[in-house]
Short mmCIF file of C-alpha atoms and ligand atoms in Angstrom, two decimals:
data_model
loop_
_atom_site.label_atom_id
_atom_site.label_comp_id
_atom_site.label_asym_id
_atom_site.label_seq_id
_atom_site.Cartn_x
_atom_site.Cartn_y
_atom_site.Cartn_z
CA MET A 1 -13.59 0.09 -24.14
CA SER A 2 -11.11 3.47 -24.38
CA ALA A 3 -8.42 3.02 -27.28
CA GLU A 4 -6.33 4.55 -24.22
CA ARG A 5 -6.62 2.89 -21.70
CA ILE A 6 -4.64 -0.53 -20.87
CA PRO A 7 -7.45 -3.30 -20.13
CA CYS A 8 -6.44 -5.22 -16.84
CA ALA A 9 -7.77 -7.88 -14.77
CA LEU A 10 -8.28 -7.71 -10.88
CA LEU A 11 -8.32 -10.86 -8.83
CA GLY A 12 -9.88 -11.18 -5.32
CA ALA A 13 -12.45 -8.32 -6.55
CA GLY A 14 -14.87 -9.37 -3.85
CA GLY A 15 -12.58 -9.12 -0.84
CA TYR A 16 -11.70 -5.60 1.18
CA ILE A 17 -8.52 -4.69 -0.79
CA GLY A 18 -10.59 -5.87 -3.95
CA GLN A 19 -13.37 -3.46 -3.11
CA HIS A 20 -10.68 -0.74 -2.76
CA PHE A 21 -9.39 -1.34 -5.94
CA LEU A 22 -12.63 -1.00 -7.81
CA ARG A 23 -13.47 2.38 -6.03
CA LEU A 24 -9.82 3.43 -6.87
CA LEU A 25 -9.74 2.04 -10.68
CA ALA A 26 -13.73 3.35 -11.40
CA GLY A 27 -13.14 5.97 -14.25
CA HIS A 28 -9.16 5.37 -14.06
CA PRO A 29 -7.49 7.62 -16.44
CA GLU A 30 -5.09 4.62 -17.51
CA PHE A 31 -6.10 1.45 -16.44
CA GLU A 32 -9.54 0.02 -17.36
CA LEU A 33 -11.16 -2.96 -15.33
CA THR A 34 -12.00 -5.59 -18.07
CA ALA A 35 -12.22 -8.99 -15.82
CA LEU A 36 -13.04 -9.12 -12.36
CA LEU A 37 -12.42 -12.38 -11.09
CA GLY A 38 -12.83 -14.21 -7.29
CA GLY A 39 -12.62 -17.27 -5.75
CA ARG A 40 -15.47 -19.71 -4.69
CA ARG A 41 -17.51 -17.50 -2.12
CA THR A 42 -17.38 -14.75 -4.32
CA ALA A 43 -17.26 -15.99 -8.20
CA THR A 44 -21.21 -15.44 -9.70
CA ARG A 45 -22.03 -12.67 -7.20
CA ARG A 46 -22.79 -9.17 -8.17
CA ILE A 47 -20.51 -6.45 -6.66
CA GLU A 48 -23.24 -4.44 -5.48
CA GLU A 49 -24.61 -7.60 -3.52
CA LEU A 50 -20.94 -7.92 -1.85
CA TRP A 51 -20.19 -4.15 -1.26
CA SER A 52 -18.86 -3.40 2.29
CA LEU A 53 -16.94 0.28 1.92
CA GLU A 54 -18.80 3.45 2.68
CA GLY A 55 -21.28 4.54 -0.09
CA GLU A 56 -22.26 2.86 -3.02
CA ALA A 57 -20.68 0.30 -5.20
CA PRO A 58 -19.20 2.55 -8.17
CA THR A 59 -21.49 2.65 -11.10
CA GLU A 60 -19.71 1.14 -13.86
CA PHE A 61 -18.94 -2.16 -11.73
CA ALA A 62 -22.08 -2.52 -9.32
CA ARG A 63 -23.94 -4.96 -11.49
CA ARG A 64 -21.21 -6.95 -12.64
CA ARG A 65 -20.76 -10.39 -11.57
CA ILE A 66 -17.43 -11.56 -10.34
CA GLY A 67 -15.74 -14.67 -12.44
CA ILE A 68 -13.80 -17.45 -11.50
CA ALA A 69 -9.88 -16.64 -11.44
CA SER A 70 -7.91 -18.71 -13.27
CA PRO A 71 -4.66 -17.99 -15.33
CA THR A 72 -5.90 -20.05 -18.53
CA ARG A 73 -8.65 -18.12 -18.31
CA LEU A 74 -6.75 -14.87 -18.22
CA SER A 75 -4.45 -15.84 -20.73
CA ARG A 76 -7.51 -16.48 -23.25
CA SER A 77 -9.42 -13.06 -22.26
CA GLY A 78 -6.35 -10.86 -23.41
CA GLU A 79 -5.46 -8.81 -20.35
CA ARG A 80 -2.01 -7.96 -20.31
CA VAL A 81 -1.97 -6.54 -16.66
CA VAL A 82 -3.54 -7.84 -13.41
CA PHE A 83 -3.96 -6.49 -9.91
CA SER A 84 -4.18 -8.89 -7.24
CA ALA A 85 -5.79 -8.66 -4.03
CA LEU A 86 -5.13 -12.77 -3.46
CA PRO A 87 -4.75 -13.98 -0.27
CA SER A 88 -1.17 -14.44 0.84
CA GLY A 89 -0.44 -18.22 0.61
CA THR A 90 -3.07 -18.68 -2.34
CA ALA A 91 -1.39 -15.63 -4.40
CA GLY A 92 2.36 -16.77 -4.90
CA ALA A 93 1.39 -19.87 -7.51
CA ILE A 94 -1.08 -17.89 -9.48
CA GLU A 95 1.06 -14.79 -9.77
CA SER A 96 4.03 -16.86 -10.72
CA GLU A 97 1.83 -18.55 -13.46
CA LEU A 98 1.04 -15.31 -14.78
CA LEU A 99 4.36 -13.89 -14.99
CA ARG A 100 5.22 -16.93 -16.72
CA ARG A 101 2.39 -16.23 -19.05
CA GLY A 102 3.58 -12.65 -20.06
CA ILE A 103 1.27 -10.70 -17.90
CA SER A 104 2.51 -7.95 -15.68
CA VAL A 105 1.14 -8.20 -12.05
CA PHE A 106 0.67 -5.71 -8.95
CA THR A 107 0.17 -7.49 -6.08
CA ASN A 108 -0.73 -6.88 -2.28
CA ALA A 109 -0.13 -10.30 -1.20
CA ALA A 110 3.37 -11.02 0.72
CA ASP A 111 4.51 -14.20 -1.11
CA HIS A 112 6.36 -12.50 -3.54
CA ARG A 113 7.83 -10.01 -1.79
CA GLU A 114 11.13 -11.46 -0.96
CA ASP A 115 11.79 -13.11 -4.53
CA ALA A 116 14.76 -12.03 -6.52
CA ARG A 117 12.54 -11.68 -9.64
CA THR A 118 9.75 -9.37 -7.63
CA SER A 119 10.52 -5.85 -7.04
CA LEU A 120 9.16 -4.35 -3.63
CA LEU A 121 8.15 -0.95 -4.59
CA LEU A 122 7.29 2.01 -2.60
CA PRO A 123 7.87 4.51 -5.57
CA GLU A 124 8.64 7.69 -3.04
CA VAL A 125 11.45 5.57 -0.81
CA ASN A 126 13.13 3.37 -3.70
CA GLY A 127 11.51 3.89 -7.30
CA GLU A 128 14.96 5.65 -8.37
CA ARG A 129 16.41 2.20 -7.38
CA PHE A 130 15.18 0.34 -10.47
CA ARG A 131 15.49 3.15 -12.91
CA ARG A 132 17.81 0.89 -15.22
CA ARG A 133 15.26 -2.05 -15.32
CA ARG A 134 14.49 -3.37 -18.93
CA SER A 135 11.07 -2.37 -20.20
CA ARG A 136 8.96 -4.40 -22.41
CA THR A 137 9.39 -7.64 -19.91
CA PRO A 138 6.42 -8.12 -17.67
CA VAL A 139 6.87 -7.16 -14.06
CA LEU A 140 5.59 -8.55 -10.85
CA LEU A 141 5.40 -5.52 -8.27
CA ALA A 142 4.47 -5.90 -4.99
CA ASN A 143 3.52 -2.99 -2.53
CA PRO A 144 4.88 -3.64 0.61
CA ASN A 145 3.25 -4.43 4.08
CA CYS A 146 0.79 -1.71 5.38
CA THR A 147 2.77 -1.05 8.54
CA ALA A 148 6.21 -1.18 7.03
CA THR A 149 4.63 1.33 4.29
CA GLY A 150 3.69 3.97 6.88
CA LEU A 151 7.08 3.53 8.77
CA ALA A 152 9.29 3.94 5.37
CA LEU A 153 7.54 6.96 4.18
CA ALA A 154 7.95 8.67 7.36
CA LEU A 155 11.46 7.65 7.76
CA ALA A 156 12.86 8.13 4.35
CA PRO A 157 12.59 12.11 4.12
CA VAL A 158 14.62 12.29 7.58
CA SER A 159 16.91 9.36 7.68
CA SER A 160 20.14 10.93 6.33
CA LEU A 161 19.69 13.59 8.60
CA LEU A 162 19.10 11.41 11.95
CA ARG A 163 21.34 8.72 11.17
CA PRO A 164 19.18 6.02 13.07
CA GLN A 165 21.25 3.73 15.29
CA LEU A 166 17.99 2.23 16.72
CA VAL A 167 14.47 2.20 15.73
CA VAL A 168 11.44 0.96 17.53
CA VAL A 169 8.03 1.01 16.32
CA SER A 170 4.47 -0.19 17.93
CA SER A 171 1.65 -0.20 15.93
CA TYR A 172 -2.19 -0.10 16.57
CA GLN A 173 -3.64 -1.98 13.60
CA ALA A 174 -7.19 -1.52 12.29
CA LEU A 175 -9.28 -4.79 12.08
CA SER A 176 -9.97 -4.12 8.35
CA GLY A 177 -5.82 -4.94 8.02
CA ALA A 178 -7.37 -8.74 8.41
CA GLY A 179 -9.78 -8.48 5.48
CA LEU A 180 -13.43 -8.79 5.36
CA ASP A 181 -13.40 -11.47 8.11
CA GLY A 182 -11.37 -8.92 10.40
CA LEU A 183 -14.19 -6.62 10.07
CA THR A 184 -16.74 -9.19 11.45
CA ARG A 185 -14.87 -8.35 14.52
CA LEU A 186 -16.50 -4.78 14.72
CA ARG A 187 -19.61 -6.64 16.08
CA SER A 188 -17.58 -8.39 19.28
CA PRO A 189 -16.84 -6.35 22.19
CA PRO A 190 -14.01 -4.03 21.70
CA ASN A 191 -10.60 -5.54 22.70
CA VAL A 192 -6.87 -5.05 22.08
CA ILE A 193 -5.02 -8.35 20.56
CA PRO A 194 -1.09 -7.94 21.04
CA PHE A 195 -0.64 -10.20 18.28
CA ILE A 196 -0.85 -10.30 14.81
CA GLU A 197 0.49 -13.31 13.20
CA GLY A 198 3.70 -12.80 11.04
CA GLU A 199 3.50 -8.86 11.15
CA GLU A 200 6.54 -8.06 13.31
CA PRO A 201 9.11 -9.92 11.15
CA LYS A 202 7.43 -8.65 7.89
CA VAL A 203 7.57 -4.84 9.11
CA ILE A 204 11.58 -5.39 10.23
CA ARG A 205 12.57 -6.99 6.97
CA GLU A 206 10.50 -5.05 4.42
CA THR A 207 11.44 -1.50 5.89
CA ARG A 208 14.87 -2.33 6.01
CA ARG A 209 14.59 -3.53 2.23
CA LEU A 210 13.00 -0.45 1.48
CA LEU A 211 15.02 1.82 3.03
CA GLY A 212 18.44 0.02 2.41
CA PRO A 213 21.39 2.05 2.92
CA ALA A 214 19.43 4.96 4.93
CA LEU A 215 18.75 2.84 7.69
CA GLY A 216 22.58 1.66 7.82
CA ARG A 217 23.33 -1.00 10.42
CA SER A 218 20.48 0.30 12.92
CA ALA A 219 18.48 -2.03 15.24
CA LEU A 220 14.89 -2.03 14.20
CA GLU A 221 12.33 -3.51 16.44
CA ALA A 222 8.32 -4.02 16.41
CA ASN A 223 5.65 -4.53 18.57
CA CYS A 224 2.17 -4.95 16.71
CA ALA A 225 -1.25 -5.02 18.15
CA ARG A 226 -4.76 -5.33 16.63
CA VAL A 227 -6.92 -2.59 17.87
CA PRO A 228 -10.95 -2.12 17.76
CA VAL A 229 -10.67 0.67 14.87
CA ARG A 230 -12.27 -0.05 11.48
CA ASP A 231 -9.77 1.56 9.17
CA GLY A 232 -5.95 3.11 9.95
CA HIS A 233 -2.98 1.68 11.34
CA LEU A 234 -1.22 4.27 14.04
CA GLU A 235 2.21 3.93 14.69
CA ALA A 236 4.21 4.65 17.58
CA VAL A 237 8.02 5.30 16.50
CA LEU A 238 11.11 5.96 18.61
CA VAL A 239 14.47 6.74 16.75
CA LYS A 240 17.92 6.84 18.38
CA ALA A 241 19.64 8.79 16.24
CA ALA A 242 23.45 9.84 15.59
CA GLY A 243 22.45 12.88 13.70
CA ARG A 244 21.54 16.08 15.38
CA PRO A 245 19.39 18.25 12.97
CA SER A 246 17.07 21.20 14.35
CA THR A 247 13.71 20.74 14.93
CA PRO A 248 13.10 22.91 11.57
CA GLU A 249 15.47 21.11 9.68
CA LEU A 250 13.26 17.91 10.35
CA PHE A 251 10.26 19.44 9.30
CA ARG A 252 11.37 20.80 6.33
CA GLY A 253 12.64 17.13 5.57
CA TRP A 254 9.25 16.09 5.64
CA SER A 255 7.43 18.97 3.89
CA ARG A 256 9.80 19.07 1.08
CA PHE A 257 9.64 15.34 0.38
CA THR A 258 7.96 15.20 -3.18
CA PRO A 259 10.19 12.52 -5.08
CA LEU A 260 7.29 12.09 -7.49
CA ALA A 261 6.66 15.30 -8.62
CA ASP A 262 7.78 14.84 -12.22
CA TRP A 263 6.29 11.53 -12.92
CA GLU A 264 2.75 11.61 -14.04
CA CYS A 265 1.16 9.44 -11.68
CA PRO A 266 -2.35 10.41 -10.68
CA SER A 267 -2.83 8.66 -7.63
CA ALA A 268 0.39 10.47 -6.14
CA PRO A 269 -0.15 12.67 -3.15
CA ASP A 270 1.67 16.05 -4.04
CA ALA A 271 3.21 15.72 -0.31
CA PRO A 272 3.31 12.05 0.87
CA VAL A 273 4.17 13.02 4.25
CA VAL A 274 1.41 15.33 5.99
CA VAL A 275 2.54 16.85 9.40
CA ARG A 276 0.01 17.65 12.06
CA ARG A 277 1.17 20.11 14.86
CA GLU A 278 -1.95 19.51 17.16
CA GLU A 279 -0.94 17.47 20.45
CA ASP A 280 -3.75 15.10 19.66
CA ARG A 281 -3.16 14.08 16.24
CA PRO A 282 -2.93 11.96 13.86
CA GLN A 283 -6.28 10.24 14.55
CA PRO A 284 -7.87 7.40 12.30
CA LEU A 285 -10.95 9.07 12.49
CA LEU A 286 -9.62 12.10 11.34
CA ASP A 287 -6.75 11.64 9.16
CA LEU A 288 -7.35 8.48 7.61
CA TRP A 289 -7.80 10.57 4.10
CA ALA A 290 -4.83 12.36 4.03
CA GLY A 291 -3.73 13.33 0.55
CA THR A 292 -4.30 15.77 -1.89
CA PRO A 293 -5.67 16.18 -5.24
CA VAL A 294 -8.73 14.38 -4.45
CA GLN A 295 -7.50 11.19 -6.55
CA ALA A 296 -5.07 10.92 -3.71
CA ARG A 297 -6.97 10.82 -0.55
CA GLY A 298 -5.78 8.17 1.51
CA MET A 299 -2.10 7.99 -0.24
CA ALA A 300 -0.24 10.21 2.15
CA VAL A 301 1.00 9.18 6.04
CA THR A 302 0.11 11.51 8.42
CA VAL A 303 2.95 12.21 11.18
CA GLY A 304 2.19 14.44 14.29
CA ARG A 305 3.14 14.45 18.17
CA VAL A 306 7.09 15.26 17.05
CA ARG A 307 9.18 15.17 20.13
CA TRP A 308 12.85 15.56 19.30
CA GLU A 309 15.12 15.68 22.18
CA PRO A 310 18.22 14.21 20.94
CA PRO A 311 19.19 11.73 20.52
CA TYR A 312 15.57 10.21 20.53
CA LEU A 313 13.02 11.41 18.13
CA ARG A 314 9.48 10.36 19.05
CA PHE A 315 6.48 10.64 16.75
CA PHE A 316 2.91 8.87 15.88
CA LEU A 317 2.04 8.45 12.13
CA LEU A 318 -0.94 7.15 10.71
CA LEU A 319 -1.53 5.26 7.08
CA HIS A 320 -4.72 4.23 5.35
CA ASN A 321 -3.95 0.67 5.36
CA ALA A 322 -6.29 -0.57 3.00
CA VAL A 323 -5.52 2.62 0.20
CA ARG A 324 -1.90 3.69 0.76
CA GLY A 325 -0.97 0.08 2.67
CA GLY A 326 -3.46 -1.67 0.10
CA ALA A 327 -4.84 -0.95 -3.44
CA GLY A 328 -3.96 2.11 -3.57
CA GLY A 329 -0.27 1.19 -3.29
CA SER A 330 -0.83 -1.35 -6.11
CA VAL A 331 -2.39 1.25 -8.35
CA LEU A 332 0.58 4.02 -7.44
CA ASN A 333 2.79 1.16 -8.38
CA ALA A 334 1.15 0.35 -11.92
CA GLU A 335 1.15 4.24 -12.84
CA TYR A 336 4.71 4.53 -11.74
CA ALA A 337 5.67 1.76 -13.92
CA LEU A 338 3.76 3.24 -16.97
CA ALA A 339 5.24 6.38 -16.20
CA ARG A 340 8.63 4.69 -16.08
CA GLY A 341 8.05 2.96 -19.68
CA TRP A 342 8.14 -0.58 -18.31
CA LEU A 343 4.30 -1.35 -19.26
CA THR A 344 3.81 -1.57 -23.07
CA HIS A 345 0.25 -3.26 -22.42
CA ARG A 346 -2.00 -0.49 -24.35
CA SER A 347 -4.74 -1.63 -26.10
N1 LIG B 401 -6.83 -5.76 4.52
C1 LIG B 401 -5.53 -4.83 4.27
O1 LIG B 401 -5.63 -4.05 4.87
C2 LIG B 401 -4.59 -5.19 3.48
C3 LIG B 401 -3.73 -4.34 3.55
C4 LIG B 401 -2.31 -4.66 2.84
C5 LIG B 401 -2.19 -5.88 2.11
N2 LIG B 401 -3.30 -6.71 2.18
C6 LIG B 401 -3.29 -7.79 1.56
O2 LIG B 401 -4.05 -8.11 0.24
C7 LIG B 401 -4.58 -9.31 0.02
C8 LIG B 401 -6.10 -9.38 0.30
O3 LIG B 401 -6.75 -9.11 1.52
P1 LIG B 401 -8.04 -8.48 1.86
O4 LIG B 401 -8.06 -8.01 2.96
O5 LIG B 401 -8.66 -8.20 0.55
O6 LIG B 401 -8.56 -10.05 2.11
P2 LIG B 401 -10.01 -10.49 1.86
O7 LIG B 401 -11.06 -9.42 2.44
O8 LIG B 401 -10.34 -11.94 2.82
O9 LIG B 401 -10.28 -10.94 0.48
C9 LIG B 401 -9.76 -12.16 -0.24
C10 LIG B 401 -10.24 -12.51 -1.22
O10 LIG B 401 -9.51 -13.24 -2.34
C11 LIG B 401 -10.57 -14.09 -2.94
N3 LIG B 401 -9.87 -15.33 -3.45
C12 LIG B 401 -9.48 -16.18 -2.28
N4 LIG B 401 -8.65 -16.93 -3.32
C13 LIG B 401 -9.07 -16.95 -4.36
C14 LIG B 401 -8.38 -17.76 -5.58
N5 LIG B 401 -7.97 -18.82 -5.72
N6 LIG B 401 -8.92 -16.95 -6.71
C15 LIG B 401 -9.56 -15.87 -6.66
N7 LIG B 401 -10.03 -15.17 -5.70
C16 LIG B 401 -9.86 -15.61 -4.56
C17 LIG B 401 -11.80 -14.22 -1.76
O11 LIG B 401 -12.72 -14.57 -2.62
P3 LIG B 401 -13.81 -15.87 -2.08
O12 LIG B 401 -14.16 -15.67 -0.93
O13 LIG B 401 -14.50 -16.12 -3.04
O14 LIG B 401 -12.98 -16.75 -1.75
C18 LIG B 401 -11.59 -12.65 -1.25
O15 LIG B 401 -12.66 -12.03 -2.14
C19 LIG B 401 -4.10 -10.03 1.12
O16 LIG B 401 -2.94 -10.73 0.45
C20 LIG B 401 -3.86 -9.09 2.20
O17 LIG B 401 -2.36 -9.88 3.02
C21 LIG B 401 -4.30 -6.53 2.76
#
């Protein structure tokens, strides 16, 4: 084990988000996955047997076997940082117990997102709100719902110009948003389901919490549908605005949005919002992996089809649900926590 990297455990290592964590943390300069843990179906299996992402499993993990997750086992094995890809509902109690035992948790699950002890963190959007956080205490940091992540990233750079009165988002969400079980629907006849359990209230509450004062008292509405696409959530956004920026001011707002430029976060994209001018973009097949440098592929939101006819702004956005909206969001949160001095668990 490198003396420089922080030893970490991964919960839910065999699931869809778990496998994205493995891809993103293979060879990571700051974090080293020393324990891969899962539930009953995946424990004892090798990563290469379960691999469902494109390409081969990373060589550093391919032949490793998944162990059974338990807080007691983690306390004994010594990792002080845990990445969690547990299902919502299961995650809550386990993550609370880990925090109680002094272990910092970076989670994808929804259970603690509205908890007073947890920070719902999207560093570019609300990172500065935590600048006075005390270091040397364990953290429980949740990344937001994937649809809310895309919406908040796209609105944050332009909300002070627009002063929204109403925001309506309609989402076209990929099958992988429902995990490995969702992907089995790729084998069924293509269909659109205009219902994703619990999604619309989550998008509204979390977007509001992330943007805070920038949304003021504006009304926020969401309609979420599952579409037969493997990865990538597309969102159609309508904003009724009180502000009257010029079109170039709006585009400058997005292109100059670089709030993490001064922080050392290897997974942070140089430009978190990429704007496409073509009339048929963004598309899941073409824009899923937006984000530079190479470690930040899939970490940027793509905005396109921008139409500004005051008081209405209309645009589409696309986000990789499992990277920026999932595992990559947690990895960036951990990098940000380390850069801010909130993590003190170097080996
Ligand atoms: N998919 C996305 O795009 C996305 C985006 C953002 C957030 N999320 C969130 O990320 C989390 C994981 O989602 P997913 O899509 O990866 O689901 P998934 O493919 O169903 O994977 C869940 C994994 O959790 C493991 N697990 C279940 N109970 C466990 C336990 N008690 N201890 C240890 N491992 C356990 C499962 O292993 P066994 O099969 O062995 O039980 C499975 O490998 C969820 O909270 C989800 O809401 C997902």
